[in-house]
Short mmCIF file of C-alpha atoms in Angstrom, two decimals:
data_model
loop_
_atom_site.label_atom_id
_atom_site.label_comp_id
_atom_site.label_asym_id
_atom_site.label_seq_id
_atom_site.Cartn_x
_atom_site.Cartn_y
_atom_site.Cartn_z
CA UNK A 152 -5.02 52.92 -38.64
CA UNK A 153 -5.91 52.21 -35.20
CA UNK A 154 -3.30 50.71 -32.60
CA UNK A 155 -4.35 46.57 -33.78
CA UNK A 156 -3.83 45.88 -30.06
CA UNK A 157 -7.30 47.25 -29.64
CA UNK A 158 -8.53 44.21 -31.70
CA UNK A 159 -8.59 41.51 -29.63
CA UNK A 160 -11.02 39.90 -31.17
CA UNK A 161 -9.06 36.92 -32.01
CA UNK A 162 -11.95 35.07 -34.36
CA UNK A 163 -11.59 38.09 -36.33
CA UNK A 164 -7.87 37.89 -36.77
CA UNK A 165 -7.96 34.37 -37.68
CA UNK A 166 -10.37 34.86 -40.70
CA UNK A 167 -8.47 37.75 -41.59
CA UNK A 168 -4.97 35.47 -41.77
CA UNK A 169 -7.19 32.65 -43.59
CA UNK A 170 -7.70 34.62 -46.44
CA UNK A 171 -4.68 36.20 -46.77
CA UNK A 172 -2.76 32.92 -46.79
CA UNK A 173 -5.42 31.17 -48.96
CA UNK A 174 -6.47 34.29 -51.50
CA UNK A 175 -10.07 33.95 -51.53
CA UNK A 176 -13.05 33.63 -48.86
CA UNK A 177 -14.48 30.78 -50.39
CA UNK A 178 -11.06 29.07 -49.71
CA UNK A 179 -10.62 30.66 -46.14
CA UNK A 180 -14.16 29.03 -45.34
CA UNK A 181 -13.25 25.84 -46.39
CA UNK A 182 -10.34 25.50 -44.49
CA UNK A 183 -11.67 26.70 -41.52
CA UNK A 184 -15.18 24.90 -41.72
CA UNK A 185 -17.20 27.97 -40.87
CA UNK A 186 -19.87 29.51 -43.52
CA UNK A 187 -19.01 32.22 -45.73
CA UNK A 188 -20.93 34.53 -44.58
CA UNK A 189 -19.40 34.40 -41.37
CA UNK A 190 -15.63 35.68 -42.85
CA UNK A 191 -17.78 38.54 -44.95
CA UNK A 192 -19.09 39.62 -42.22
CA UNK A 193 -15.98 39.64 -39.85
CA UNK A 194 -13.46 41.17 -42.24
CA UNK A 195 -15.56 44.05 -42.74
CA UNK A 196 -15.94 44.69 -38.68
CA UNK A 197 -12.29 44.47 -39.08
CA UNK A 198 -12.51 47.21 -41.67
CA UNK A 199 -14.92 49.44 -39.41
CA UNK A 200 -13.06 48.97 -36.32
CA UNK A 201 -9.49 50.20 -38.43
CA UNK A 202 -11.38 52.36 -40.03
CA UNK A 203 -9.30 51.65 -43.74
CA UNK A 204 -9.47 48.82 -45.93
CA UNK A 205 -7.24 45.51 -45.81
CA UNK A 206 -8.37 43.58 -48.91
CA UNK A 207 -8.54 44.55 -52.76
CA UNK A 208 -11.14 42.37 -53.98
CA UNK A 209 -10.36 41.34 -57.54
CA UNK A 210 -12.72 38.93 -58.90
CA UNK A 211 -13.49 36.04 -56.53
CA UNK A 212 -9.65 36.70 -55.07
CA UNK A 213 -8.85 38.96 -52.37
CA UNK A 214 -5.47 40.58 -52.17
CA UNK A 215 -3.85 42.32 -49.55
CA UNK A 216 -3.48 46.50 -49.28
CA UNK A 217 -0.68 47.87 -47.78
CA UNK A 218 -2.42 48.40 -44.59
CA UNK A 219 -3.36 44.61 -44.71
CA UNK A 220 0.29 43.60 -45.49
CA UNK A 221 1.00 46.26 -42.10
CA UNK A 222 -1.99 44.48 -40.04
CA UNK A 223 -0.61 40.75 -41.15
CA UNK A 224 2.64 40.40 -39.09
CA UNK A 225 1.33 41.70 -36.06
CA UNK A 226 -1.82 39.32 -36.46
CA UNK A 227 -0.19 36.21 -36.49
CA UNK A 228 1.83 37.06 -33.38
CA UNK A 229 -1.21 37.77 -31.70
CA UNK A 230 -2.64 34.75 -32.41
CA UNK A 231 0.61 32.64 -32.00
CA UNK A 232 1.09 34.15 -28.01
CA UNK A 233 -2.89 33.45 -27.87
CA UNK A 234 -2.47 29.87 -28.53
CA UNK A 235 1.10 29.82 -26.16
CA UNK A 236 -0.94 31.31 -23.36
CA UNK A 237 -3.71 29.23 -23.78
CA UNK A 238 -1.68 26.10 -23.90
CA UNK A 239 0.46 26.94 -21.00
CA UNK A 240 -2.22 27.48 -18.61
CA UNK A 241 -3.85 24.30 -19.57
CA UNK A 242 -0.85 22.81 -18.58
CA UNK A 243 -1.09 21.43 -15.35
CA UNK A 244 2.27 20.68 -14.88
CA UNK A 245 3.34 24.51 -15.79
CA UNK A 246 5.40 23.65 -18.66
CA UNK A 247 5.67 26.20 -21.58
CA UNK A 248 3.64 24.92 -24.72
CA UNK A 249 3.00 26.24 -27.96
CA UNK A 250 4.43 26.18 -31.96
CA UNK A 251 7.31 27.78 -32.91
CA UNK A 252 7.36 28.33 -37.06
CA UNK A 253 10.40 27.95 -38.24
CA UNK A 254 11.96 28.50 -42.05
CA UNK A 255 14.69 26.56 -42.90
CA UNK A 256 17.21 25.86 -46.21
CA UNK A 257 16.14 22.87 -46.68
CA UNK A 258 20.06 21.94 -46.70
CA UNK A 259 20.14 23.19 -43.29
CA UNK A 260 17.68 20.84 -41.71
CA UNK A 261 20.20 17.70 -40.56
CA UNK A 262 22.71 17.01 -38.47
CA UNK A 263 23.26 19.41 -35.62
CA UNK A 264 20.30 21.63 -36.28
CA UNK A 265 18.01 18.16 -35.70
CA UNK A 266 19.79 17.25 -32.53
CA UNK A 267 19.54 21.11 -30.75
CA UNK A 268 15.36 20.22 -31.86
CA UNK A 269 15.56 17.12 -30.04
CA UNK A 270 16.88 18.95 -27.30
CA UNK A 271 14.17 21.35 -27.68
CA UNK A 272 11.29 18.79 -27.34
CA UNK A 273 12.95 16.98 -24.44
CA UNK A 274 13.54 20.29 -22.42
CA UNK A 275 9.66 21.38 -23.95
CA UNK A 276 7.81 18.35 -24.50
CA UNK A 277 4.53 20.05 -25.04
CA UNK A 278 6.15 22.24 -27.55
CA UNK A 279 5.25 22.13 -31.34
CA UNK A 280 8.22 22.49 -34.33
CA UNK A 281 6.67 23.58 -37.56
CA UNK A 282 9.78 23.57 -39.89
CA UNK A 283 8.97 25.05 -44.00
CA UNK A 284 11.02 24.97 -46.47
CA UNK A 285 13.78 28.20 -46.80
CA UNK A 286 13.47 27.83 -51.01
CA UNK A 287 15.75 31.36 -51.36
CA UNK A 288 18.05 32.53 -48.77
CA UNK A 289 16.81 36.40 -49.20
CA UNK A 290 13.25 35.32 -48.60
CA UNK A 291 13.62 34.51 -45.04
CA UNK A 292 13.66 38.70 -44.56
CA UNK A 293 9.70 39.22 -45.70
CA UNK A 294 8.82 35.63 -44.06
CA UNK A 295 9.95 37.78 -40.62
CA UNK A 296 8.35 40.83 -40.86
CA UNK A 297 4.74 39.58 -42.14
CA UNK A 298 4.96 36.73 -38.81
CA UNK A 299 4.30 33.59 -40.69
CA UNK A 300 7.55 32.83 -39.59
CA UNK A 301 9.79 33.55 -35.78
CA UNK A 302 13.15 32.01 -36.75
CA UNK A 303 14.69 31.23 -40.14
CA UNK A 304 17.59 29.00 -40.03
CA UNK A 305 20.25 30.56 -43.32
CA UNK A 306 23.45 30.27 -44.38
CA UNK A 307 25.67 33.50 -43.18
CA UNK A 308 26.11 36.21 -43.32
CA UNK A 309 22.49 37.71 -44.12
CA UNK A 310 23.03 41.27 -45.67
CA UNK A 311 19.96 41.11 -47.47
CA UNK A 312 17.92 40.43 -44.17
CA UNK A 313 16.31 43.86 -43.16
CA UNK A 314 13.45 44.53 -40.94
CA UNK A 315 12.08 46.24 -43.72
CA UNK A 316 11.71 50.16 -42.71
CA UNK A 317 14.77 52.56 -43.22
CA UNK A 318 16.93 53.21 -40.00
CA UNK A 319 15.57 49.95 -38.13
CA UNK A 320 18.50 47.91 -36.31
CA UNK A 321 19.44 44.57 -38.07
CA UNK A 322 17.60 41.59 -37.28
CA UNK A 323 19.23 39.13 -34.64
CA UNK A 324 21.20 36.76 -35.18
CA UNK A 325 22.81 33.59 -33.63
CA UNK A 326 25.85 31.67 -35.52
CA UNK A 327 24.88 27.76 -34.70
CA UNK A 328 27.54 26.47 -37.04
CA UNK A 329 29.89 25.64 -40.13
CA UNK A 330 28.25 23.65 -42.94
CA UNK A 331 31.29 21.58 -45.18
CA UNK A 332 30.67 20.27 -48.50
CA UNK A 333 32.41 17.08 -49.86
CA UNK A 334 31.89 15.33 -53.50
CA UNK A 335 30.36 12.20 -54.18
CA UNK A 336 30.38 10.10 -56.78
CA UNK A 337 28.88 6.72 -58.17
CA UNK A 338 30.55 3.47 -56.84
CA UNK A 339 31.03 2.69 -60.51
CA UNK A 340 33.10 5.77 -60.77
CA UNK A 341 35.34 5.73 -57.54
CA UNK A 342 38.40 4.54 -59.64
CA UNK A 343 38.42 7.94 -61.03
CA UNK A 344 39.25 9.83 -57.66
CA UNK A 345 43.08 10.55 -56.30
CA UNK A 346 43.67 7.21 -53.80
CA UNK A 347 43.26 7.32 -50.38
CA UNK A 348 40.39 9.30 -48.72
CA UNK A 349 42.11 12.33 -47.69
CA UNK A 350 41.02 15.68 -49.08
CA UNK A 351 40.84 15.93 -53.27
CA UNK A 352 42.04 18.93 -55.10
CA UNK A 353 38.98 20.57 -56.51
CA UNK A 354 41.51 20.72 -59.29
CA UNK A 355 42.28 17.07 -59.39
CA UNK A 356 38.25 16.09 -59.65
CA UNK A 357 37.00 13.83 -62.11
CA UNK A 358 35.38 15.12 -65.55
CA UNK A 359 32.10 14.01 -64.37
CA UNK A 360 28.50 15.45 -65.24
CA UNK A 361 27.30 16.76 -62.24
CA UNK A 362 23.96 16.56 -60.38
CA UNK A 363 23.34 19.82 -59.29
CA UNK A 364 20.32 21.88 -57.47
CA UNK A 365 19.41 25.34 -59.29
CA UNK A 366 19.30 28.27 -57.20
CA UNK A 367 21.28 29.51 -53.76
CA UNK A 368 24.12 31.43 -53.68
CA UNK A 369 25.67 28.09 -52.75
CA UNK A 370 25.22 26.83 -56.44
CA UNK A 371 26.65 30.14 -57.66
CA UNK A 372 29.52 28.88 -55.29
CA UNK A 373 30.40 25.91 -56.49
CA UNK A 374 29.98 26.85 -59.92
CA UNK A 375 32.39 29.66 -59.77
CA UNK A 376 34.86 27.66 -58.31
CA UNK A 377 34.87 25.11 -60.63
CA UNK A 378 34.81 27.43 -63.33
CA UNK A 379 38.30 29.29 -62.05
CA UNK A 380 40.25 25.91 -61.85
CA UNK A 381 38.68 24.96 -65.28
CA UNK A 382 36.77 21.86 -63.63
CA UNK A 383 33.69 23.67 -64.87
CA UNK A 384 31.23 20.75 -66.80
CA UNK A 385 27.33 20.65 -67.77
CA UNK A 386 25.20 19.47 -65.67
CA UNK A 387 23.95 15.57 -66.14
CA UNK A 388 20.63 16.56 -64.42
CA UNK A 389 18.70 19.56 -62.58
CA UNK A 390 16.34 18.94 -59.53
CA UNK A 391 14.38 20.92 -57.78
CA UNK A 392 14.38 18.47 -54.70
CA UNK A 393 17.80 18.20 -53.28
CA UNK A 394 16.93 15.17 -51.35
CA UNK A 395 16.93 13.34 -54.90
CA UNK A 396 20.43 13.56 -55.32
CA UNK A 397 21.44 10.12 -53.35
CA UNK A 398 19.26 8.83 -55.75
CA UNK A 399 20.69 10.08 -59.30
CA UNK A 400 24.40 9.71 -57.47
CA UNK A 401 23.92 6.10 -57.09
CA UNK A 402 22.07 4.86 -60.34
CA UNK A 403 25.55 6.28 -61.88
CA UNK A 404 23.96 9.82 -63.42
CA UNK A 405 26.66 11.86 -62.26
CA UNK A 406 28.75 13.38 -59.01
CA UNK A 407 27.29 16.20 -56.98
CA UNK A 408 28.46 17.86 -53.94
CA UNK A 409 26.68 16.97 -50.84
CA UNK A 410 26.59 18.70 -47.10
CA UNK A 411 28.66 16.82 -45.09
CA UNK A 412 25.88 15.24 -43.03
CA UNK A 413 24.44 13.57 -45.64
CA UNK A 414 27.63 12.67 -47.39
CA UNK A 415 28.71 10.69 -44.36
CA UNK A 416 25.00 8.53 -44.46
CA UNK A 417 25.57 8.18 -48.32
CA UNK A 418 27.97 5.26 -47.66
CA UNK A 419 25.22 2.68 -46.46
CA UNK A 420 24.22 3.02 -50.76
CA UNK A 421 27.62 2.98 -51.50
CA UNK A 422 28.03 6.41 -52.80
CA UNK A 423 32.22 7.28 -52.26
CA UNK A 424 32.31 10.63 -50.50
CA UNK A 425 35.60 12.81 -49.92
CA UNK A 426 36.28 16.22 -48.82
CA UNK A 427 37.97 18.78 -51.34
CA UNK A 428 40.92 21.20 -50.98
CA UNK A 429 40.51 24.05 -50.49
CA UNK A 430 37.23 23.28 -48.10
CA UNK A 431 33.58 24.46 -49.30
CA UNK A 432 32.18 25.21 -45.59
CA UNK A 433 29.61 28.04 -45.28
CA UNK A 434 28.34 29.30 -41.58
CA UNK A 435 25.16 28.73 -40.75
CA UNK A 436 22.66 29.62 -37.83
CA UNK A 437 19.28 31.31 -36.55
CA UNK A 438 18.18 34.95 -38.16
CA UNK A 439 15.60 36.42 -35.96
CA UNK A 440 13.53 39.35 -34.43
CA UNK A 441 14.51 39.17 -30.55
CA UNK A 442 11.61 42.19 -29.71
CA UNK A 443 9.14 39.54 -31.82
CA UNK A 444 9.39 36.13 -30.67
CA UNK A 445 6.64 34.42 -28.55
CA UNK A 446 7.80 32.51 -25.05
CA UNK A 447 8.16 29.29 -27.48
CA UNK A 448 10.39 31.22 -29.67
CA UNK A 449 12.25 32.58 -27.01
CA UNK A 450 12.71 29.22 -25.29
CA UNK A 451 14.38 27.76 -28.35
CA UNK A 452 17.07 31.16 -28.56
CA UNK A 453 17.98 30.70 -25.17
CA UNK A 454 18.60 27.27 -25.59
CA UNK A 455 20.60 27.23 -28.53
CA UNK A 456 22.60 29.91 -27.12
CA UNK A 457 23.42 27.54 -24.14
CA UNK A 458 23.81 24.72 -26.64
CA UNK A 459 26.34 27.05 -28.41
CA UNK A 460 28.52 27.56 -26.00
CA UNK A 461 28.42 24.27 -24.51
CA UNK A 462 30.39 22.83 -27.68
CA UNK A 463 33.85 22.59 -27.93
CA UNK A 464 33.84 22.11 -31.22
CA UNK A 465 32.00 23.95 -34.18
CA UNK A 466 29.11 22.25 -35.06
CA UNK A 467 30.00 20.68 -38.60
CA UNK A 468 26.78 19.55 -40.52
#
């Protein structure tokens, strides 16, 4: 394949990207508004000009090759320091714009992590945060290496994030945090709990059905903890949407264990939160390719490093 910095034809690339992320051209042409025709045409100039093809087509679908899969990363980083440049010297007042994609656990994306964004946008006003949802922590590894993503924000440590090619360094990565668990429970249930609001044995909690969120090595966690101090109990009910949980808490379903973050907002409905002995706290932070990232990207790692080591504290969320 030909060195894809020779295709600079950035039309091209963006067709190319539309139908990889939407499967089809017929799909690719109607998100984009441009005929058919036009996306035929371009992916197979694409084809001439690397000289191998990118698509299987199957059908009405199209499906990526492995030279596709190699062209995609590099694609959408062309096209993301495209529309930085382009931004930026449209600027008048020389400020840095552009979008920075970011993955996140969707646990992740509260307390701290929301005020170093703030920052962000105040320092960067003309800057763009597109946050997705981080559903499994080892996908954040293939989200980096095809580009649809420049940062992923993970629980630590991230063994299972590779660049993806034997012998490559591990990716980067920047510790933002400690994440802390407490338990929660219905107001209706509160008289079950040790008195006082000090820390609870994880021994000493309630026989409640819990409320619990399938998936994450977090679940697996909690689980196994429960499990050794016999605590262990069915769950009441399964969600896929975490966020739901303030809601089954307080209608009296059963207790759950919520970041700390939300646990101290889950008050104002009257949900009784307390910490637990010994402490559920996982690390947290920013897993990234330092060699990748656009001048957006690289804005926001340089200034969570200085936000870092401006604390004197760990950032608890």
């Amino acid at each position: 394949m030909s060195d894809y910095r020779a295709v600079m034809d950035l039309p091209k690339l963006e067709y190319f990207l539309a139908v990889r992320d939407h499967g089809s051209i017929n799909a690719a042409a109607a998100q984009l508004g441009v005929a058919q025709p036009t996306i035929s045409q371009a992916l197979r100039a694409l084809e001439r000009e690397f000289g191998i093809e990118l698509f299987h087509r199957i059908g009405r679908g199209m499906v990526l090759t492995s030279a596709g899969h190699a062209l995609a990363g590099p694609a959408r980083r062309l096209m993301r320091d495209a529309a930085t440049t382009v931004s930026s010297v449209s600027n008048h007042e020389g400020n840095l714009a552009g979008v920075i994609q970011i993955a996140s656990a969707p646990s992740l994306a509260m307390g701290p992590v929301v005020e170093l964004i703030a920052q962000f946008h105040k320092r960067l006003p003309r800057t763009q945060v597109h946050l997705e949802w981080l559903r499994e922590d080892t996908a954040g590894s293939e989200l980096l290496r095809s580009g649809d993503v420049e940062v992923v924000l993970t629980h630590l440590p991230v063994e299972t994030f590779t660049r993806g090619r034997p012998g490559d360094r591990p990716l980067d990565v920047l510790p933002l945090g400690i994440q802390e668990y407490w338990y929660a429970v219905p107001p209706s249930q509160a008289h079950l709990l040790p008195p006082g609001d000090g820390p609870i044995d994880i021994a000493d909690l309630p026989d409640l059905p819990l409320v619990v969120v399938p998936g994450g090595s977090l679940s697996g966690e909690i689980e196994a903890a429960l499990t050794e101090v016999g605590r262990a109990v069915p769950p009441a009910a399964v969600l896929e949407h975490r966020e739901a949980r303030l809601a089954f808490v307080a209608a009296g379903v059963g207790g759950t264990f919520l970041e700390r973050a939300m646990a101290e907002s889950a008050a104002a409905r009257g949900i009784v939160c307390r910490p637990v002995a010994p402490a559920m706290r996982r690390s947290f932070g920013f897993v990234y390719d330092a060699s990748e990232l656009s001048p957006v990207g690289a804005a926001l790692i340089d200034l969570a490093t200085e936000w870092v080591g401006s604390r004197a504290d760990v950032a608890l969320a």
